Structure formats: C-alpha cells, structure tokens
Amino acid sequence: SLIRHEGKRFVNVLGILLSFLLLAGEVFLFRFDYYTSGSLREVMIHELLANLFAAVYLYFECMLIGAIVAGRIAAGYEPEPDKDFLIILGCGLRKDGTPSPLLRGRIDRALDFYARQKAQTGKELMFVTSGGKGADEVISESASMKQYLLDHGIPSGQIIEEDRSTDTRENMLFSKEKIGEINANGKVAFVTNNYHVFRSGLYARRVKMRAVGMGAKTKWYFWPNASVREFVGLLTEHRGKQALIFGCMIAIYVILTLVAYR
C-alpha cells in the first residue's frame, strides 16, 4: 500500500526487507542449529556461532519490539494544556513551497492543541516553526509553516521562525536557543508525526531541553515502514553503545562455550 501510494523508492521497502530478514534469520538458525558432527573443536565452534547468532537475533528482535512499543506510547501522549511554546518540526514541502500533507498534519495538530489550551485555560502560546530550506525547496520550511499559521488566523507576533535546522537534532537545538531568548523557563511542547515522537523526544533530552511531544495522525500504511526507519535511526545514533554490547556478548559466549566443553 505504501509503495502504491508513495512510489517505488528504496525507503518505502524497508519494512518488506526487514520482514524477509526476520524470516531468513529464523530459517537459518533452524537449519544451522539442527544437527552437527565432527571433532570436539568443530562442535564447539558450531555451538558458539549458533548461540551467538541466536542471541544477536533475539537482541535485535527485542529492540525492534521495544522501539515500536515505546513509539506507540509516546504517540498516544497528550500534553497538559499549560504550554508557553509549541515547536512544530518541519518536513518536506511541495514544489510550490506549501506544506506537504505530512507537514500540514503537524501544523493542524498544533493548531488543535492551541485551540484546546486556549479554550480550557485561556493561556496563549508561541509557535516555533522549525525547519531550514532544503536544496529542492523554494522557501524554508519555517517560512512555509508561518504562512500556513497566518492563513489560519494566528498573529505574526505569536510565531517564532527557526530556519537554520536541517535535521531533528538541530530542530531541537536551534528552537531551544530561540526560546531561551524569550523565556528560558517556559513550558515547551513539540509536534511531529506520531511515529516520530519518541525519537524526537530523545533529541530534545540530548540538547537538554525539557519538552513533551504530541503526534499528528499518519495514514496506516506509513506506520510499519516508519517504525523500521525510526528503529534504524535509534541504532545508528547509539552505534558506540551497540558495539560495546556486541563485544560483551561475544566475550560472554566464548567464555561460556569454553567452560561448557572444558
């Protein structure tokens, strides 16, 4: 469904590729660990490889499930209506410089929260439109979002433009700087798509900004592929930690194998 709606791009087949890898891992482990014979040394090496592969496979499987569950929990959270600043994270624009459907969903979610907060508490907030100008974009994402907010009745004085960022980390970092110029102790929330809330929150924490996230709804066929991309992103961002874990796993299984066959 994703490929039919969004086209035949590599990023749109990540979910399918992961499915094949998960299935291939099960088949390989069953076939490889089914039976072995040979010298004691050959059996030891076979058992070490089989057990190590099973451990790594299970580790990744648990990490994937954990990332999906954490993403779902984060996406379902609704912040308290007491915010001073609301960051809208940018994404791609249309060729004419207007927000793409994904970005429009984020802005509409921000407007809905703003209206709810104002109705329940009477408290106003400042919108922070965060996103720079991509190589294929006619204007910055920040400017496009600002115009959309203006068209929906938000006064210009309630909009802060952050137009330098090129990724989520910079979204959070540069938005924090803009907010700090006005009220460093203000209560902050951010809006992105629901599958992206968890990882975005980790970026906010990394730049030492206290911010809670809310998710804009995404079409159902985006979820599986987006979850895989978020999972891969989490792993690559913590590759040093992952390398340490793998090194420890290898050392432990080598020791256990040697002890078992001593």
PDB file of C-alpha atoms in Angstrom:
ATOM      1  CA  SER A   1       0.000   0.000   0.000  1.00  0.00           C
ATOM      2  CA  LEU A   2       2.853   2.376   0.830  1.00  0.00           C
ATOM      3  CA  ILE A   3       4.569   1.736  -2.499  1.00  0.00           C
ATOM      4  CA  ARG A   4       1.287   2.146  -4.365  1.00  0.00           C
ATOM      5  CA  HIS A   5       0.590   5.490  -2.699  1.00  0.00           C
ATOM      6  CA  GLU A   6       4.121   6.907  -2.360  1.00  0.00           C
ATOM      7  CA  GLY A   7       6.079   5.356  -5.215  1.00  0.00           C
ATOM      8  CA  LYS A   8       8.857   2.802  -5.716  1.00  0.00           C
ATOM      9  CA  ARG A   9      11.643   4.266  -3.588  1.00  0.00           C
ATOM     10  CA  PHE A  10      14.165   2.349  -1.508  1.00  0.00           C
ATOM     11  CA  VAL A  11      12.985   3.892   1.767  1.00  0.00           C
ATOM     12  CA  ASN A  12       9.496   2.578   1.037  1.00  0.00           C
ATOM     13  CA  VAL A  13      10.588  -1.066   1.020  1.00  0.00           C
ATOM     14  CA  LEU A  14      12.477  -1.082   4.341  1.00  0.00           C
ATOM     15  CA  GLY A  15       9.579  -2.778   6.108  1.00  0.00           C
ATOM     16  CA  ILE A  16       9.477  -5.543   3.488  1.00  0.00           C
ATOM     17  CA  LEU A  17      13.241  -6.029   3.695  1.00  0.00           C
ATOM     18  CA  LEU A  18      13.107  -6.311   7.475  1.00  0.00           C
ATOM     19  CA  SER A  19      10.334  -8.903   7.208  1.00  0.00           C
ATOM     20  CA  PHE A  20      12.497 -11.031   4.911  1.00  0.00           C
ATOM     21  CA  LEU A  21      15.492 -10.639   7.247  1.00  0.00           C
ATOM     22  CA  LEU A  22      13.454 -11.735  10.262  1.00  0.00           C
ATOM     23  CA  LEU A  23      12.142 -14.781   8.405  1.00  0.00           C
ATOM     24  CA  ALA A  24      15.564 -15.614   6.966  1.00  0.00           C
ATOM     25  CA  GLY A  25      17.073 -15.429  10.442  1.00  0.00           C
ATOM     26  CA  GLU A  26      14.583 -17.958  11.771  1.00  0.00           C
ATOM     27  CA  VAL A  27      15.165 -20.309   8.844  1.00  0.00           C
ATOM     28  CA  PHE A  28      18.958 -20.015   9.075  1.00  0.00           C
ATOM     29  CA  LEU A  29      19.000 -20.670  12.814  1.00  0.00           C
ATOM     30  CA  PHE A  30      16.757 -23.713  12.488  1.00  0.00           C
ATOM     31  CA  ARG A  31      18.796 -25.188   9.646  1.00  0.00           C
ATOM     32  CA  PHE A  32      22.202 -24.318  11.090  1.00  0.00           C
ATOM     33  CA  ASP A  33      21.472 -25.473  14.626  1.00  0.00           C
ATOM     34  CA  TYR A  34      19.539 -28.590  13.694  1.00  0.00           C
ATOM     35  CA  TYR A  35      22.411 -31.071  13.654  1.00  0.00           C
ATOM     36  CA  THR A  36      26.200 -31.080  13.720  1.00  0.00           C
ATOM     37  CA  SER A  37      29.003 -33.604  13.955  1.00  0.00           C
ATOM     38  CA  GLY A  38      32.758 -33.626  13.870  1.00  0.00           C
ATOM     39  CA  SER A  39      35.636 -33.126  16.239  1.00  0.00           C
ATOM     40  CA  LEU A  40      35.221 -31.503  19.638  1.00  0.00           C
ATOM     41  CA  ARG A  41      36.740 -28.317  18.268  1.00  0.00           C
ATOM     42  CA  GLU A  42      34.309 -28.256  15.320  1.00  0.00           C
ATOM     43  CA  VAL A  43      31.337 -28.854  17.601  1.00  0.00           C
ATOM     44  CA  MET A  44      32.490 -26.080  19.938  1.00  0.00           C
ATOM     45  CA  ILE A  45      32.811 -23.593  17.077  1.00  0.00           C
ATOM     46  CA  HIS A  46      29.409 -24.613  15.687  1.00  0.00           C
ATOM     47  CA  GLU A  47      27.716 -24.219  19.078  1.00  0.00           C
ATOM     48  CA  LEU A  48      29.405 -20.864  19.646  1.00  0.00           C
ATOM     49  CA  LEU A  49      28.259 -19.499  16.292  1.00  0.00           C
ATOM     50  CA  ALA A  50      24.722 -20.859  16.691  1.00  0.00           C
ATOM     51  CA  ASN A  51      24.290 -19.485  20.196  1.00  0.00           C
ATOM     52  CA  LEU A  52      25.855 -16.140  19.350  1.00  0.00           C
ATOM     53  CA  PHE A  53      23.676 -15.733  16.274  1.00  0.00           C
ATOM     54  CA  ALA A  54      20.566 -16.616  18.292  1.00  0.00           C
ATOM     55  CA  ALA A  55      21.493 -14.091  20.979  1.00  0.00           C
ATOM     56  CA  VAL A  56      22.139 -11.278  18.479  1.00  0.00           C
ATOM     57  CA  TYR A  57      18.942 -12.127  16.584  1.00  0.00           C
ATOM     58  CA  LEU A  58      16.870 -12.094  19.772  1.00  0.00           C
ATOM     59  CA  TYR A  59      18.533  -8.868  20.917  1.00  0.00           C
ATOM     60  CA  PHE A  60      17.590  -7.071  17.701  1.00  0.00           C
ATOM     61  CA  GLU A  61      14.108  -8.548  17.790  1.00  0.00           C
ATOM     62  CA  CYS A  62      13.542  -7.291  21.353  1.00  0.00           C
ATOM     63  CA  MET A  63      15.000  -3.891  20.461  1.00  0.00           C
ATOM     64  CA  LEU A  64      12.648  -3.620  17.481  1.00  0.00           C
ATOM     65  CA  ILE A  65       9.593  -4.564  19.558  1.00  0.00           C
ATOM     66  CA  GLY A  66      10.691  -2.211  22.327  1.00  0.00           C
ATOM     67  CA  ALA A  67      11.135   0.688  19.897  1.00  0.00           C
ATOM     68  CA  ILE A  68       7.689   0.095  18.386  1.00  0.00           C
ATOM     69  CA  VAL A  69       6.002  -0.133  21.801  1.00  0.00           C
ATOM     70  CA  ALA A  70       7.812   2.979  23.055  1.00  0.00           C
ATOM     71  CA  GLY A  71       6.845   4.798  19.876  1.00  0.00           C
ATOM     72  CA  ARG A  72       3.189   3.861  20.303  1.00  0.00           C
ATOM     73  CA  ILE A  73       3.152   5.003  23.929  1.00  0.00           C
ATOM     74  CA  ALA A  74       4.830   8.302  23.092  1.00  0.00           C
ATOM     75  CA  ALA A  75       2.487   8.903  20.153  1.00  0.00           C
ATOM     76  CA  GLY A  76      -0.572   8.472  22.363  1.00  0.00           C
ATOM     77  CA  TYR A  77       0.507  11.014  24.974  1.00  0.00           C
ATOM     78  CA  GLU A  78      -1.450  14.269  25.247  1.00  0.00           C
ATOM     79  CA  PRO A  79       0.452  17.139  26.942  1.00  0.00           C
ATOM     80  CA  GLU A  80      -1.156  19.278  29.616  1.00  0.00           C
ATOM     81  CA  PRO A  81      -2.692  22.500  28.238  1.00  0.00           C
ATOM     82  CA  ASP A  82      -0.285  24.836  30.032  1.00  0.00           C
ATOM     83  CA  LYS A  83       2.433  25.390  27.458  1.00  0.00           C
ATOM     84  CA  ASP A  84       4.278  28.611  26.655  1.00  0.00           C
ATOM     85  CA  PHE A  85       5.931  27.396  23.447  1.00  0.00           C
ATOM     86  CA  LEU A  86       4.927  24.852  20.822  1.00  0.00           C
ATOM     87  CA  ILE A  87       7.617  23.700  18.376  1.00  0.00           C
ATOM     88  CA  ILE A  88       6.454  22.387  15.000  1.00  0.00           C
ATOM     89  CA  LEU A  89       9.113  20.175  13.440  1.00  0.00           C
ATOM     90  CA  GLY A  90       9.489  20.693   9.712  1.00  0.00           C
ATOM     91  CA  CYS A  91       9.496  18.149   6.895  1.00  0.00           C
ATOM     92  CA  GLY A  92       9.264  18.328   3.115  1.00  0.00           C
ATOM     93  CA  LEU A  93       7.397  20.980   1.146  1.00  0.00           C
ATOM     94  CA  ARG A  94       5.533  20.807  -2.124  1.00  0.00           C
ATOM     95  CA  LYS A  95       7.168  22.228  -5.239  1.00  0.00           C
ATOM     96  CA  ASP A  96       5.219  25.479  -4.835  1.00  0.00           C
ATOM     97  CA  GLY A  97       6.508  25.957  -1.279  1.00  0.00           C
ATOM     98  CA  THR A  98       3.294  24.994   0.504  1.00  0.00           C
ATOM     99  CA  PRO A  99       3.350  22.350   3.275  1.00  0.00           C
ATOM    100  CA  SER A 100       3.244  18.715   2.213  1.00  0.00           C
ATOM    101  CA  PRO A 101       0.376  16.580   3.564  1.00  0.00           C
ATOM    102  CA  LEU A 102       2.654  15.268   6.348  1.00  0.00           C
ATOM    103  CA  LEU A 103       3.716  18.762   7.378  1.00  0.00           C
ATOM    104  CA  ARG A 104       0.191  20.101   7.102  1.00  0.00           C
ATOM    105  CA  GLY A 105      -0.908  17.362   9.505  1.00  0.00           C
ATOM    106  CA  ARG A 106       1.689  18.542  12.028  1.00  0.00           C
ATOM    107  CA  ILE A 107       0.577  22.167  11.783  1.00  0.00           C
ATOM    108  CA  ASP A 108      -3.096  21.241  12.103  1.00  0.00           C
ATOM    109  CA  ARG A 109      -2.263  19.192  15.200  1.00  0.00           C
ATOM    110  CA  ALA A 110      -0.507  22.224  16.671  1.00  0.00           C
ATOM    111  CA  LEU A 111      -3.498  24.427  15.905  1.00  0.00           C
ATOM    112  CA  ASP A 112      -5.847  21.921  17.532  1.00  0.00           C
ATOM    113  CA  PHE A 113      -3.751  21.862  20.709  1.00  0.00           C
ATOM    114  CA  TYR A 114      -3.546  25.649  20.770  1.00  0.00           C
ATOM    115  CA  ALA A 115      -7.315  25.959  20.441  1.00  0.00           C
ATOM    116  CA  ARG A 116      -7.886  23.388  23.197  1.00  0.00           C
ATOM    117  CA  GLN A 117      -5.431  25.061  25.570  1.00  0.00           C
ATOM    118  CA  LYS A 118      -6.948  28.480  24.955  1.00  0.00           C
ATOM    119  CA  ALA A 119     -10.495  27.178  25.474  1.00  0.00           C
ATOM    120  CA  GLN A 120      -9.642  25.298  28.694  1.00  0.00           C
ATOM    121  CA  THR A 121      -7.201  27.687  30.354  1.00  0.00           C
ATOM    122  CA  GLY A 122      -7.271  30.924  28.365  1.00  0.00           C
ATOM    123  CA  LYS A 123      -3.477  30.734  28.080  1.00  0.00           C
ATOM    124  CA  GLU A 124      -1.806  31.838  24.845  1.00  0.00           C
ATOM    125  CA  LEU A 125       1.362  30.251  23.489  1.00  0.00           C
ATOM    126  CA  MET A 126       4.091  30.981  20.975  1.00  0.00           C
ATOM    127  CA  PHE A 127       4.509  28.812  17.900  1.00  0.00           C
ATOM    128  CA  VAL A 128       8.078  27.933  16.894  1.00  0.00           C
ATOM    129  CA  THR A 129       8.231  26.933  13.223  1.00  0.00           C
ATOM    130  CA  SER A 130      11.421  24.897  12.926  1.00  0.00           C
ATOM    131  CA  GLY A 131      12.924  23.902   9.599  1.00  0.00           C
ATOM    132  CA  GLY A 132      15.501  25.210   7.148  1.00  0.00           C
ATOM    133  CA  LYS A 133      15.484  25.375   3.353  1.00  0.00           C
ATOM    134  CA  GLY A 134      16.330  22.154   1.552  1.00  0.00           C
ATOM    135  CA  ALA A 135      18.215  22.082  -1.743  1.00  0.00           C
ATOM    136  CA  ASP A 136      14.981  21.259  -3.603  1.00  0.00           C
ATOM    137  CA  GLU A 137      12.749  23.714  -1.721  1.00  0.00           C
ATOM    138  CA  VAL A 138      11.838  27.216  -2.891  1.00  0.00           C
ATOM    139  CA  ILE A 139      11.493  28.625   0.648  1.00  0.00           C
ATOM    140  CA  SER A 140      12.384  27.425   4.128  1.00  0.00           C
ATOM    141  CA  GLU A 141      10.043  25.015   5.875  1.00  0.00           C
ATOM    142  CA  SER A 142       9.800  27.547   8.691  1.00  0.00           C
ATOM    143  CA  ALA A 143       8.523  30.273   6.341  1.00  0.00           C
ATOM    144  CA  SER A 144       6.022  27.894   4.764  1.00  0.00           C
ATOM    145  CA  MET A 145       4.677  26.884   8.171  1.00  0.00           C
ATOM    146  CA  LYS A 146       4.471  30.514   9.277  1.00  0.00           C
ATOM    147  CA  GLN A 147       2.381  31.418   6.238  1.00  0.00           C
ATOM    148  CA  TYR A 148       0.057  28.489   6.939  1.00  0.00           C
ATOM    149  CA  LEU A 149      -0.408  29.667  10.532  1.00  0.00           C
ATOM    150  CA  LEU A 150      -1.053  33.234   9.364  1.00  0.00           C
ATOM    151  CA  ASP A 151      -3.659  31.949   6.921  1.00  0.00           C
ATOM    152  CA  HIS A 152      -5.385  30.236   9.850  1.00  0.00           C
ATOM    153  CA  GLY A 153      -5.644  33.344  11.964  1.00  0.00           C
ATOM    154  CA  ILE A 154      -2.504  33.180  14.115  1.00  0.00           C
ATOM    155  CA  PRO A 155      -0.990  36.665  14.642  1.00  0.00           C
ATOM    156  CA  SER A 156       2.570  37.168  13.385  1.00  0.00           C
ATOM    157  CA  GLY A 157       3.638  38.166  16.907  1.00  0.00           C
ATOM    158  CA  GLN A 158       2.866  34.650  18.141  1.00  0.00           C
ATOM    159  CA  ILE A 159       5.170  32.964  15.631  1.00  0.00           C
ATOM    160  CA  ILE A 160       8.914  32.470  16.075  1.00  0.00           C
ATOM    161  CA  GLU A 161      10.824  31.400  12.961  1.00  0.00           C
ATOM    162  CA  GLU A 162      13.726  28.978  13.250  1.00  0.00           C
ATOM    163  CA  ASP A 163      15.022  28.487   9.707  1.00  0.00           C
ATOM    164  CA  ARG A 164      18.543  27.073  10.144  1.00  0.00           C
ATOM    165  CA  SER A 165      17.916  23.435  11.092  1.00  0.00           C
ATOM    166  CA  THR A 166      18.490  20.546   8.710  1.00  0.00           C
ATOM    167  CA  ASP A 167      17.564  17.583  10.929  1.00  0.00           C
ATOM    168  CA  THR A 168      15.666  16.753  14.126  1.00  0.00           C
ATOM    169  CA  ARG A 169      18.602  17.360  16.442  1.00  0.00           C
ATOM    170  CA  GLU A 170      19.092  20.829  15.011  1.00  0.00           C
ATOM    171  CA  ASN A 171      15.334  21.433  15.192  1.00  0.00           C
ATOM    172  CA  MET A 172      15.529  20.964  18.942  1.00  0.00           C
ATOM    173  CA  LEU A 173      18.850  22.735  19.470  1.00  0.00           C
ATOM    174  CA  PHE A 174      18.075  25.881  17.484  1.00  0.00           C
ATOM    175  CA  SER A 175      14.499  26.048  18.782  1.00  0.00           C
ATOM    176  CA  LYS A 176      15.855  25.898  22.306  1.00  0.00           C
ATOM    177  CA  GLU A 177      18.093  28.878  21.519  1.00  0.00           C
ATOM    178  CA  LYS A 178      15.149  30.870  20.164  1.00  0.00           C
ATOM    179  CA  ILE A 179      13.012  30.016  23.185  1.00  0.00           C
ATOM    180  CA  GLY A 180      15.845  30.897  25.575  1.00  0.00           C
ATOM    181  CA  GLU A 181      15.974  34.410  24.172  1.00  0.00           C
ATOM    182  CA  ILE A 182      12.379  34.952  25.341  1.00  0.00           C
ATOM    183  CA  ASN A 183      11.780  32.711  28.365  1.00  0.00           C
ATOM    184  CA  ALA A 184      14.295  30.014  29.255  1.00  0.00           C
ATOM    185  CA  ASN A 185      11.938  28.635  31.909  1.00  0.00           C
ATOM    186  CA  GLY A 186       8.876  28.403  29.668  1.00  0.00           C
ATOM    187  CA  LYS A 187       6.960  25.150  29.315  1.00  0.00           C
ATOM    188  CA  VAL A 188       7.626  23.579  25.920  1.00  0.00           C
ATOM    189  CA  ALA A 189       5.857  21.031  23.747  1.00  0.00           C
ATOM    190  CA  PHE A 190       6.616  19.882  20.213  1.00  0.00           C
ATOM    191  CA  VAL A 191       4.592  18.439  17.340  1.00  0.00           C
ATOM    192  CA  THR A 192       5.691  15.867  14.799  1.00  0.00           C
ATOM    193  CA  ASN A 193       4.140  12.799  13.207  1.00  0.00           C
ATOM    194  CA  ASN A 194       3.072  10.112  15.662  1.00  0.00           C
ATOM    195  CA  TYR A 195       5.752   7.607  14.623  1.00  0.00           C
ATOM    196  CA  HIS A 196       8.477  10.248  15.180  1.00  0.00           C
ATOM    197  CA  VAL A 197       7.530  11.473  18.674  1.00  0.00           C
ATOM    198  CA  PHE A 198       9.687   9.041  20.660  1.00  0.00           C
ATOM    199  CA  ARG A 199      12.961   9.695  18.819  1.00  0.00           C
ATOM    200  CA  SER A 200      12.292  13.439  18.688  1.00  0.00           C
ATOM    201  CA  GLY A 201      11.851  13.422  22.458  1.00  0.00           C
ATOM    202  CA  LEU A 202      15.241  11.752  22.818  1.00  0.00           C
ATOM    203  CA  TYR A 203      16.792  14.556  20.760  1.00  0.00           C
ATOM    204  CA  ALA A 204      15.143  17.163  22.974  1.00  0.00           C
ATOM    205  CA  ARG A 205      16.607  15.430  26.001  1.00  0.00           C
ATOM    206  CA  ARG A 206      20.026  15.276  24.351  1.00  0.00           C
ATOM    207  CA  VAL A 207      20.135  19.059  23.887  1.00  0.00           C
ATOM    208  CA  LYS A 208      18.917  19.466  27.500  1.00  0.00           C
ATOM    209  CA  MET A 209      15.512  20.889  26.664  1.00  0.00           C
ATOM    210  CA  ARG A 210      12.516  19.822  28.727  1.00  0.00           C
ATOM    211  CA  ALA A 211       9.816  19.265  26.127  1.00  0.00           C
ATOM    212  CA  VAL A 212       6.904  16.872  25.734  1.00  0.00           C
ATOM    213  CA  GLY A 213       5.734  15.651  22.368  1.00  0.00           C
ATOM    214  CA  MET A 214       2.443  15.084  20.630  1.00  0.00           C
ATOM    215  CA  GLY A 215       1.846  13.198  17.422  1.00  0.00           C
ATOM    216  CA  ALA A 216      -0.063  14.118  14.300  1.00  0.00           C
ATOM    217  CA  LYS A 217      -2.014  11.253  12.789  1.00  0.00           C
ATOM    218  CA  THR A 218      -0.393   9.334   9.961  1.00  0.00           C
ATOM    219  CA  LYS A 219      -2.010   7.101   7.377  1.00  0.00           C
ATOM    220  CA  TRP A 220      -1.992   3.483   8.493  1.00  0.00           C
ATOM    221  CA  TYR A 221       0.305   2.301   5.690  1.00  0.00           C
ATOM    222  CA  PHE A 222       3.078   4.653   6.891  1.00  0.00           C
ATOM    223  CA  TRP A 223       3.401   3.026  10.302  1.00  0.00           C
ATOM    224  CA  PRO A 224       5.328  -0.240   9.566  1.00  0.00           C
ATOM    225  CA  ASN A 225       7.917   1.377   7.318  1.00  0.00           C
ATOM    226  CA  ALA A 226       8.246   4.452   9.521  1.00  0.00           C
ATOM    227  CA  SER A 227       8.770   2.260  12.587  1.00  0.00           C
ATOM    228  CA  VAL A 228      11.642   0.476  10.842  1.00  0.00           C
ATOM    229  CA  ARG A 229      13.254   3.798   9.897  1.00  0.00           C
ATOM    230  CA  GLU A 230      12.939   5.071  13.458  1.00  0.00           C
ATOM    231  CA  PHE A 231      14.431   1.824  14.775  1.00  0.00           C
ATOM    232  CA  VAL A 232      17.394   2.020  12.388  1.00  0.00           C
ATOM    233  CA  GLY A 233      17.858   5.653  13.348  1.00  0.00           C
ATOM    234  CA  LEU A 234      17.952   4.779  17.049  1.00  0.00           C
ATOM    235  CA  LEU A 235      20.571   2.082  16.463  1.00  0.00           C
ATOM    236  CA  THR A 236      22.857   4.233  14.324  1.00  0.00           C
ATOM    237  CA  GLU A 237      22.658   7.139  16.756  1.00  0.00           C
ATOM    238  CA  HIS A 238      23.855   4.826  19.548  1.00  0.00           C
ATOM    239  CA  ARG A 239      26.307   2.765  17.499  1.00  0.00           C
ATOM    240  CA  GLY A 240      29.042   3.104  20.119  1.00  0.00           C
ATOM    241  CA  LYS A 241      26.785   1.596  22.765  1.00  0.00           C
ATOM    242  CA  GLN A 242      25.685  -1.155  20.366  1.00  0.00           C
ATOM    243  CA  ALA A 243      29.309  -2.019  19.557  1.00  0.00           C
ATOM    244  CA  LEU A 244      30.040  -2.324  23.284  1.00  0.00           C
ATOM    245  CA  ILE A 245      27.038  -4.617  23.784  1.00  0.00           C
ATOM    246  CA  PHE A 246      28.050  -6.850  20.872  1.00  0.00           C
ATOM    247  CA  GLY A 247      31.611  -7.042  22.132  1.00  0.00           C
ATOM    248  CA  CYS A 248      30.400  -8.121  25.564  1.00  0.00           C
ATOM    249  CA  MET A 249      28.043 -10.700  24.040  1.00  0.00           C
ATOM    250  CA  ILE A 250      30.860 -12.243  22.000  1.00  0.00           C
ATOM    251  CA  ALA A 251      33.169 -12.394  25.020  1.00  0.00           C
ATOM    252  CA  ILE A 252      30.480 -13.949  27.246  1.00  0.00           C
ATOM    253  CA  TYR A 253      29.526 -16.638  24.727  1.00  0.00           C
ATOM    254  CA  VAL A 254      33.157 -17.542  24.043  1.00  0.00           C
ATOM    255  CA  ILE A 255      33.751 -17.965  27.790  1.00  0.00           C
ATOM    256  CA  LEU A 256      30.546 -19.967  28.312  1.00  0.00           C
ATOM    257  CA  THR A 257      31.374 -22.258  25.388  1.00  0.00           C
ATOM    258  CA  LEU A 258      34.876 -22.911  26.661  1.00  0.00           C
ATOM    259  CA  VAL A 259      33.526 -23.663  30.145  1.00  0.00           C
ATOM    260  CA  ALA A 260      30.826 -25.997  28.782  1.00  0.00           C
ATOM    261  CA  TYR A 261      33.294 -28.028  26.715  1.00  0.00           C
ATOM    262  CA  ARG A 262      36.226 -27.909  29.108  1.00  0.00           C
TER     263      ARG A 262
END
